Amino acid sequence: MMNVNHETGETVTAGSRSPRLSLWAAFLVFSTITLMAAVETKNKEGNSDSNAKWTVACASISFAIAAIVTPLQMHPVYSIFIVDTKIEGALVVMLAAFWAATVSVVSNANGGLVVDDGNENTTVVNANLYYFTWAGFVTSILLLVAYLRAVFGVDLAGEIRNRSSRLSLWAGMLACSLVVMGSSANIFQRDCINSDDAIDSLCARTKFGISVGAISTSAALAVVGMKMATTTAPFLMEAVLAVILVLLNGFGVGFITSPKGPGSAIGNLYYFSWFSFLCSFVLVASCYEDYKNAGSSNENGEQQQENDVPVESLPPDVDL
């Protein structure tokens, strides 16, 4: 039986190798490293709380699923039992939900498995667990997107691109701002509310981080909502918000990631503060590029009108 691969547009025979094999193989590698790092962290520190148990359980289940699915995807006969089936879809959705929760648990500033909260700043003490948990989460999302595209023809990336200009940038800005706001709030609760020896400069900068994240989230959510509902947003409003956000996040990066700031150490707050600033900078650049293109189009239109000579004004002997 012949099937159409919606990812490549090619016609393939049923039972051929899955186009998602590379993603499943990568997910197997990431879940293996995450499992080893989680078990080592749990045994080394004697950490038996719910966070450690959840991380080990999630990594174990993910490893078992990937270890079974990946060989099946490689086999030309047995692949028909898993490739593009409801079973694969259910597994992908379950893994995406598992790893979204695991990322939150692992990198949480309050009792996370990869952070050291003994000092005034959060410090990553298990790089493998931190980075490969994020890698596993991103891979699970890519698996979900690839499955929806192959089975249902839902091209999420294409829909976002075609829906409206800069929608993907504003969505990225929204996601990064949420992480900045949440991470700052966690650190503020731990080091400023629940601590007897809170540091004024740290708490002030943490409050500023919460404010930057909240304002950026509100602005990005407003633009994303308008673009999703009407496919467009007023250009002037979008440009003004982009300029405000690039200035706000520029100061945010300076205050949050400075030596006295809550995001000085490597972690979610450090990375996503910079990601937010980069997103806002690209938004300003994109708005400026659209403004220049619009100006060039108007100039070309006016020049074309000047060059157009009315037929009535031509001499009678001119051959048209």
PDB file of N, CA and C in Angstrom, residues 163-227:
ATOM      1  N   ARG A 163       0.068  32.617   9.067  1.00  0.00           N
ATOM      2  CA  ARG A 163      -0.989  33.302   9.794  1.00  0.00           C
ATOM      3  C   ARG A 163      -0.750  34.801   9.838  1.00  0.00           C
ATOM      4  N   SER A 164       0.442  35.194  10.169  1.00  0.00           N
ATOM      5  CA  SER A 164       0.766  36.611  10.252  1.00  0.00           C
ATOM      6  C   SER A 164       2.267  36.757  10.400  1.00  0.00           C
ATOM      7  N   SER A 165       2.781  37.884   9.909  1.00  0.00           N
ATOM      8  CA  SER A 165       4.217  38.131  10.033  1.00  0.00           C
ATOM      9  C   SER A 165       4.595  38.333  11.494  1.00  0.00           C
ATOM     10  N   ARG A 166       5.734  37.801  11.863  1.00  0.00           N
ATOM     11  CA  ARG A 166       6.313  37.918  13.206  1.00  0.00           C
ATOM     12  C   ARG A 166       5.519  37.204  14.291  1.00  0.00           C
ATOM     13  N   LEU A 167       4.532  36.390  13.922  1.00  0.00           N
ATOM     14  CA  LEU A 167       3.766  35.681  14.950  1.00  0.00           C
ATOM     15  C   LEU A 167       4.651  34.712  15.719  1.00  0.00           C
ATOM     16  N   SER A 168       5.550  34.007  15.016  1.00  0.00           N
ATOM     17  CA  SER A 168       6.443  33.069  15.688  1.00  0.00           C
ATOM     18  C   SER A 168       7.391  33.801  16.638  1.00  0.00           C
ATOM     19  N   LEU A 169       7.844  34.995  16.262  1.00  0.00           N
ATOM     20  CA  LEU A 169       8.720  35.775  17.135  1.00  0.00           C
ATOM     21  C   LEU A 169       7.984  36.221  18.401  1.00  0.00           C
ATOM     22  N   TRP A 170       6.757  36.688  18.230  1.00  0.00           N
ATOM     23  CA  TRP A 170       5.973  37.114  19.396  1.00  0.00           C
ATOM     24  C   TRP A 170       5.640  35.922  20.295  1.00  0.00           C
ATOM     25  N   ALA A 171       5.371  34.758  19.687  1.00  0.00           N
ATOM     26  CA  ALA A 171       5.118  33.560  20.488  1.00  0.00           C
ATOM     27  C   ALA A 171       6.362  33.159  21.275  1.00  0.00           C
ATOM     28  N   GLY A 172       7.536  33.246  20.638  1.00  0.00           N
ATOM     29  CA  GLY A 172       8.788  32.971  21.341  1.00  0.00           C
ATOM     30  C   GLY A 172       9.030  33.968  22.450  1.00  0.00           C
ATOM     31  N   MET A 173       8.706  35.236  22.205  1.00  0.00           N
ATOM     32  CA  MET A 173       8.840  36.260  23.231  1.00  0.00           C
ATOM     33  C   MET A 173       7.935  35.957  24.414  1.00  0.00           C
ATOM     34  N   LEU A 174       6.735  35.496  24.126  1.00  0.00           N
ATOM     35  CA  LEU A 174       5.784  35.141  25.184  1.00  0.00           C
ATOM     36  C   LEU A 174       6.323  33.994  26.038  1.00  0.00           C
ATOM     37  N   ALA A 175       6.834  32.948  25.388  1.00  0.00           N
ATOM     38  CA  ALA A 175       7.356  31.794  26.131  1.00  0.00           C
ATOM     39  C   ALA A 175       8.553  32.178  26.992  1.00  0.00           C
ATOM     40  N   CYS A 176       9.495  32.948  26.434  1.00  0.00           N
ATOM     41  CA  CYS A 176      10.682  33.350  27.202  1.00  0.00           C
ATOM     42  C   CYS A 176      10.310  34.248  28.379  1.00  0.00           C
ATOM     43  N   SER A 177       9.357  35.154  28.160  1.00  0.00           N
ATOM     44  CA  SER A 177       8.948  36.063  29.235  1.00  0.00           C
ATOM     45  C   SER A 177       8.280  35.314  30.378  1.00  0.00           C
ATOM     46  N   LEU A 178       7.508  34.292  30.046  1.00  0.00           N
ATOM     47  CA  LEU A 178       6.878  33.479  31.087  1.00  0.00           C
ATOM     48  C   LEU A 178       7.923  32.802  31.968  1.00  0.00           C
ATOM     49  N   VAL A 179       8.993  32.292  31.347  1.00  0.00           N
ATOM     50  CA  VAL A 179      10.050  31.639  32.119  1.00  0.00           C
ATOM     51  C   VAL A 179      10.775  32.652  32.996  1.00  0.00           C
ATOM     52  N   VAL A 180      11.055  33.846  32.455  1.00  0.00           N
ATOM     53  CA  VAL A 180      11.717  34.888  33.242  1.00  0.00           C
ATOM     54  C   VAL A 180      10.860  35.269  34.446  1.00  0.00           C
ATOM     55  N   MET A 181       9.570  35.462  34.217  1.00  0.00           N
ATOM     56  CA  MET A 181       8.684  35.837  35.310  1.00  0.00           C
ATOM     57  C   MET A 181       8.578  34.728  36.353  1.00  0.00           C
ATOM     58  N   GLY A 182       8.399  33.485  35.903  1.00  0.00           N
ATOM     59  CA  GLY A 182       8.275  32.368  36.838  1.00  0.00           C
ATOM     60  C   GLY A 182       9.548  32.105  37.624  1.00  0.00           C
ATOM     61  N   SER A 183      10.698  32.143  36.949  1.00  0.00           N
ATOM     62  CA  SER A 183      11.969  31.906  37.634  1.00  0.00           C
ATOM     63  C   SER A 183      12.272  33.001  38.647  1.00  0.00           C
ATOM     64  N   SER A 184      11.997  34.246  38.270  1.00  0.00           N
ATOM     65  CA  SER A 184      12.229  35.352  39.203  1.00  0.00           C
ATOM     66  C   SER A 184      11.319  35.238  40.418  1.00  0.00           C
ATOM     67  N   ALA A 185      10.067  34.834  40.175  1.00  0.00           N
ATOM     68  CA  ALA A 185       9.125  34.682  41.290  1.00  0.00           C
ATOM     69  C   ALA A 185       9.571  33.574  42.242  1.00  0.00           C
ATOM     70  N   ASN A 186      10.085  32.475  41.697  1.00  0.00           N
ATOM     71  CA  ASN A 186      10.568  31.377  42.551  1.00  0.00           C
ATOM     72  C   ASN A 186      11.744  31.817  43.417  1.00  0.00           C
ATOM     73  N   ILE A 187      12.680  32.550  42.806  1.00  0.00           N
ATOM     74  CA  ILE A 187      13.854  33.013  43.553  1.00  0.00           C
ATOM     75  C   ILE A 187      13.440  34.042  44.607  1.00  0.00           C
ATOM     76  N   PHE A 188      12.485  34.912  44.259  1.00  0.00           N
ATOM     77  CA  PHE A 188      12.022  35.916  45.222  1.00  0.00           C
ATOM     78  C   PHE A 188      11.350  35.244  46.422  1.00  0.00           C
ATOM     79  N   GLN A 189      10.563  34.214  46.149  1.00  0.00           N
ATOM     80  CA  GLN A 189       9.905  33.513  47.252  1.00  0.00           C
ATOM     81  C   GLN A 189      10.914  32.808  48.149  1.00  0.00           C
ATOM     82  N   ARG A 190      11.955  32.239  47.546  1.00  0.00           N
ATOM     83  CA  ARG A 190      12.938  31.489  48.327  1.00  0.00           C
ATOM     84  C   ARG A 190      13.890  32.392  49.093  1.00  0.00           C
ATOM     85  N   ASP A 191      14.429  33.410  48.420  1.00  0.00           N
ATOM     86  CA  ASP A 191      15.506  34.204  49.006  1.00  0.00           C
ATOM     87  C   ASP A 191      15.045  35.496  49.672  1.00  0.00           C
ATOM     88  N   CYS A 192      13.834  35.914  49.384  1.00  0.00           N
ATOM     89  CA  CYS A 192      13.385  37.199  49.932  1.00  0.00           C
ATOM     90  C   CYS A 192      12.194  37.074  50.886  1.00  0.00           C
ATOM     91  N   ILE A 193      11.317  36.123  50.646  1.00  0.00           N
ATOM     92  CA  ILE A 193      10.144  35.959  51.503  1.00  0.00           C
ATOM     93  C   ILE A 193      10.404  34.929  52.592  1.00  0.00           C
ATOM     94  N   ASN A 194      10.944  33.778  52.179  1.00  0.00           N
ATOM     95  CA  ASN A 194      11.142  32.677  53.127  1.00  0.00           C
ATOM     96  C   ASN A 194      12.548  32.637  53.711  1.00  0.00           C
ATOM     97  N   SER A 195      13.264  33.740  53.635  1.00  0.00           N
ATOM     98  CA  SER A 195      14.631  33.783  54.148  1.00  0.00           C
ATOM     99  C   SER A 195      14.760  34.898  55.180  1.00  0.00           C
ATOM    100  N   ASP A 196      15.467  34.606  56.252  1.00  0.00           N
ATOM    101  CA  ASP A 196      15.665  35.596  57.321  1.00  0.00           C
ATOM    102  C   ASP A 196      16.787  36.579  57.010  1.00  0.00           C
ATOM    103  N   ASP A 197      17.719  36.177  56.142  1.00  0.00           N
ATOM    104  CA  ASP A 197      18.845  37.049  55.804  1.00  0.00           C
ATOM    105  C   ASP A 197      18.782  37.458  54.339  1.00  0.00           C
ATOM    106  N   ALA A 198      17.650  38.043  53.950  1.00  0.00           N
ATOM    107  CA  ALA A 198      17.478  38.488  52.567  1.00  0.00           C
ATOM    108  C   ALA A 198      18.398  39.664  52.270  1.00  0.00           C
ATOM    109  N   ILE A 199      18.901  39.708  51.053  1.00  0.00           N
ATOM    110  CA  ILE A 199      19.794  40.773  50.602  1.00  0.00           C
ATOM    111  C   ILE A 199      18.966  41.782  49.807  1.00  0.00           C
ATOM    112  N   ASP A 200      19.036  43.056  50.209  1.00  0.00           N
ATOM    113  CA  ASP A 200      18.185  44.079  49.600  1.00  0.00           C
ATOM    114  C   ASP A 200      18.438  44.226  48.109  1.00  0.00           C
ATOM    115  N   SER A 201      19.708  44.256  47.690  1.00  0.00           N
ATOM    116  CA  SER A 201      20.019  44.454  46.273  1.00  0.00           C
ATOM    117  C   SER A 201      19.519  43.280  45.437  1.00  0.00           C
ATOM    118  N   LEU A 202      19.682  42.072  45.960  1.00  0.00           N
ATOM    119  CA  LEU A 202      19.206  40.893  45.244  1.00  0.00           C
ATOM    120  C   LEU A 202      17.688  40.910  45.127  1.00  0.00           C
ATOM    121  N   CYS A 203      17.005  41.241  46.207  1.00  0.00           N
ATOM    122  CA  CYS A 203      15.542  41.251  46.184  1.00  0.00           C
ATOM    123  C   CYS A 203      15.012  42.342  45.256  1.00  0.00           C
ATOM    124  N   ALA A 204      15.675  43.484  45.226  1.00  0.00           N
ATOM    125  CA  ALA A 204      15.240  44.568  44.346  1.00  0.00           C
ATOM    126  C   ALA A 204      15.382  44.160  42.882  1.00  0.00           C
ATOM    127  N   ARG A 205      16.506  43.539  42.543  1.00  0.00           N
ATOM    128  CA  ARG A 205      16.713  43.095  41.166  1.00  0.00           C
ATOM    129  C   ARG A 205      15.774  41.943  40.808  1.00  0.00           C
ATOM    130  N   THR A 206      15.439  41.107  41.780  1.00  0.00           N
ATOM    131  CA  THR A 206      14.500  40.016  41.523  1.00  0.00           C
ATOM    132  C   THR A 206      13.100  40.561  41.262  1.00  0.00           C
ATOM    133  N   LYS A 207      12.709  41.592  42.040  1.00  0.00           N
ATOM    134  CA  LYS A 207      11.429  42.244  41.775  1.00  0.00           C
ATOM    135  C   LYS A 207      11.410  42.850  40.376  1.00  0.00           C
ATOM    136  N   PHE A 208      12.526  43.441  39.985  1.00  0.00           N
ATOM    137  CA  PHE A 208      12.616  44.011  38.644  1.00  0.00           C
ATOM    138  C   PHE A 208      12.475  42.909  37.585  1.00  0.00           C
ATOM    139  N   GLY A 209      13.073  41.744  37.846  1.00  0.00           N
ATOM    140  CA  GLY A 209      12.934  40.620  36.921  1.00  0.00           C
ATOM    141  C   GLY A 209      11.489  40.161  36.792  1.00  0.00           C
ATOM    142  N   ILE A 210      10.771  40.132  37.914  1.00  0.00           N
ATOM    143  CA  ILE A 210       9.351  39.771  37.867  1.00  0.00           C
ATOM    144  C   ILE A 210       8.571  40.800  37.048  1.00  0.00           C
ATOM    145  N   SER A 211       8.882  42.077  37.245  1.00  0.00           N
ATOM    146  CA  SER A 211       8.191  43.138  36.506  1.00  0.00           C
ATOM    147  C   SER A 211       8.481  43.051  35.013  1.00  0.00           C
ATOM    148  N   VAL A 212       9.747  42.836  34.657  1.00  0.00           N
ATOM    149  CA  VAL A 212      10.111  42.714  33.246  1.00  0.00           C
ATOM    150  C   VAL A 212       9.381  41.532  32.616  1.00  0.00           C
ATOM    151  N   GLY A 213       9.375  40.397  33.314  1.00  0.00           N
ATOM    152  CA  GLY A 213       8.681  39.230  32.774  1.00  0.00           C
ATOM    153  C   GLY A 213       7.194  39.451  32.645  1.00  0.00           C
ATOM    154  N   ALA A 214       6.576  40.102  33.632  1.00  0.00           N
ATOM    155  CA  ALA A 214       5.132  40.332  33.597  1.00  0.00           C
ATOM    156  C   ALA A 214       4.749  41.295  32.475  1.00  0.00           C
ATOM    157  N   ILE A 215       5.487  42.399  32.339  1.00  0.00           N
ATOM    158  CA  ILE A 215       5.186  43.371  31.280  1.00  0.00           C
ATOM    159  C   ILE A 215       5.403  42.756  29.900  1.00  0.00           C
ATOM    160  N   SER A 216       6.509  42.044  29.725  1.00  0.00           N
ATOM    161  CA  SER A 216       6.793  41.415  28.437  1.00  0.00           C
ATOM    162  C   SER A 216       5.744  40.364  28.100  1.00  0.00           C
ATOM    163  N   THR A 217       5.329  39.590  29.105  1.00  0.00           N
ATOM    164  CA  THR A 217       4.308  38.574  28.880  1.00  0.00           C
ATOM    165  C   THR A 217       2.993  39.205  28.460  1.00  0.00           C
ATOM    166  N   SER A 218       2.597  40.275  29.125  1.00  0.00           N
ATOM    167  CA  SER A 218       1.333  40.943  28.799  1.00  0.00           C
ATOM    168  C   SER A 218       1.366  41.511  27.384  1.00  0.00           C
ATOM    169  N   ALA A 219       2.470  42.160  27.017  1.00  0.00           N
ATOM    170  CA  ALA A 219       2.579  42.749  25.684  1.00  0.00           C
ATOM    171  C   ALA A 219       2.574  41.672  24.600  1.00  0.00           C
ATOM    172  N   ALA A 220       3.375  40.628  24.806  1.00  0.00           N
ATOM    173  CA  ALA A 220       3.445  39.563  23.804  1.00  0.00           C
ATOM    174  C   ALA A 220       2.108  38.827  23.694  1.00  0.00           C
ATOM    175  N   LEU A 221       1.442  38.600  24.832  1.00  0.00           N
ATOM    176  CA  LEU A 221       0.153  37.916  24.810  1.00  0.00           C
ATOM    177  C   LEU A 221      -0.888  38.731  24.056  1.00  0.00           C
ATOM    178  N   ALA A 222      -0.873  40.055  24.225  1.00  0.00           N
ATOM    179  CA  ALA A 222      -1.818  40.914  23.520  1.00  0.00           C
ATOM    180  C   ALA A 222      -1.612  40.842  22.007  1.00  0.00           C
ATOM    181  N   VAL A 223      -0.349  40.909  21.565  1.00  0.00           N
ATOM    182  CA  VAL A 223      -0.067  40.876  20.130  1.00  0.00           C
ATOM    183  C   VAL A 223      -0.386  39.497  19.547  1.00  0.00           C
ATOM    184  N   VAL A 224       0.024  38.436  20.254  1.00  0.00           N
ATOM    185  CA  VAL A 224      -0.271  37.078  19.773  1.00  0.00           C
ATOM    186  C   VAL A 224      -1.778  36.858  19.679  1.00  0.00           C
ATOM    187  N   GLY A 225      -2.522  37.327  20.688  1.00  0.00           N
ATOM    188  CA  GLY A 225      -3.970  37.172  20.659  1.00  0.00           C
ATOM    189  C   GLY A 225      -4.603  37.889  19.478  1.00  0.00           C
ATOM    190  N   MET A 226      -4.150  39.105  19.191  1.00  0.00           N
ATOM    191  CA  MET A 226      -4.687  39.851  18.052  1.00  0.00           C
ATOM    192  C   MET A 226      -4.344  39.186  16.731  1.00  0.00           C
ATOM    193  N   LYS A 227      -3.119  38.686  16.604  1.00  0.00           N
ATOM    194  CA  LYS A 227      -2.707  38.046  15.362  1.00  0.00           C
ATOM    195  C   LYS A 227      -3.437  36.713  15.154  1.00  0.00           C
TER     196      LYS A 227
END
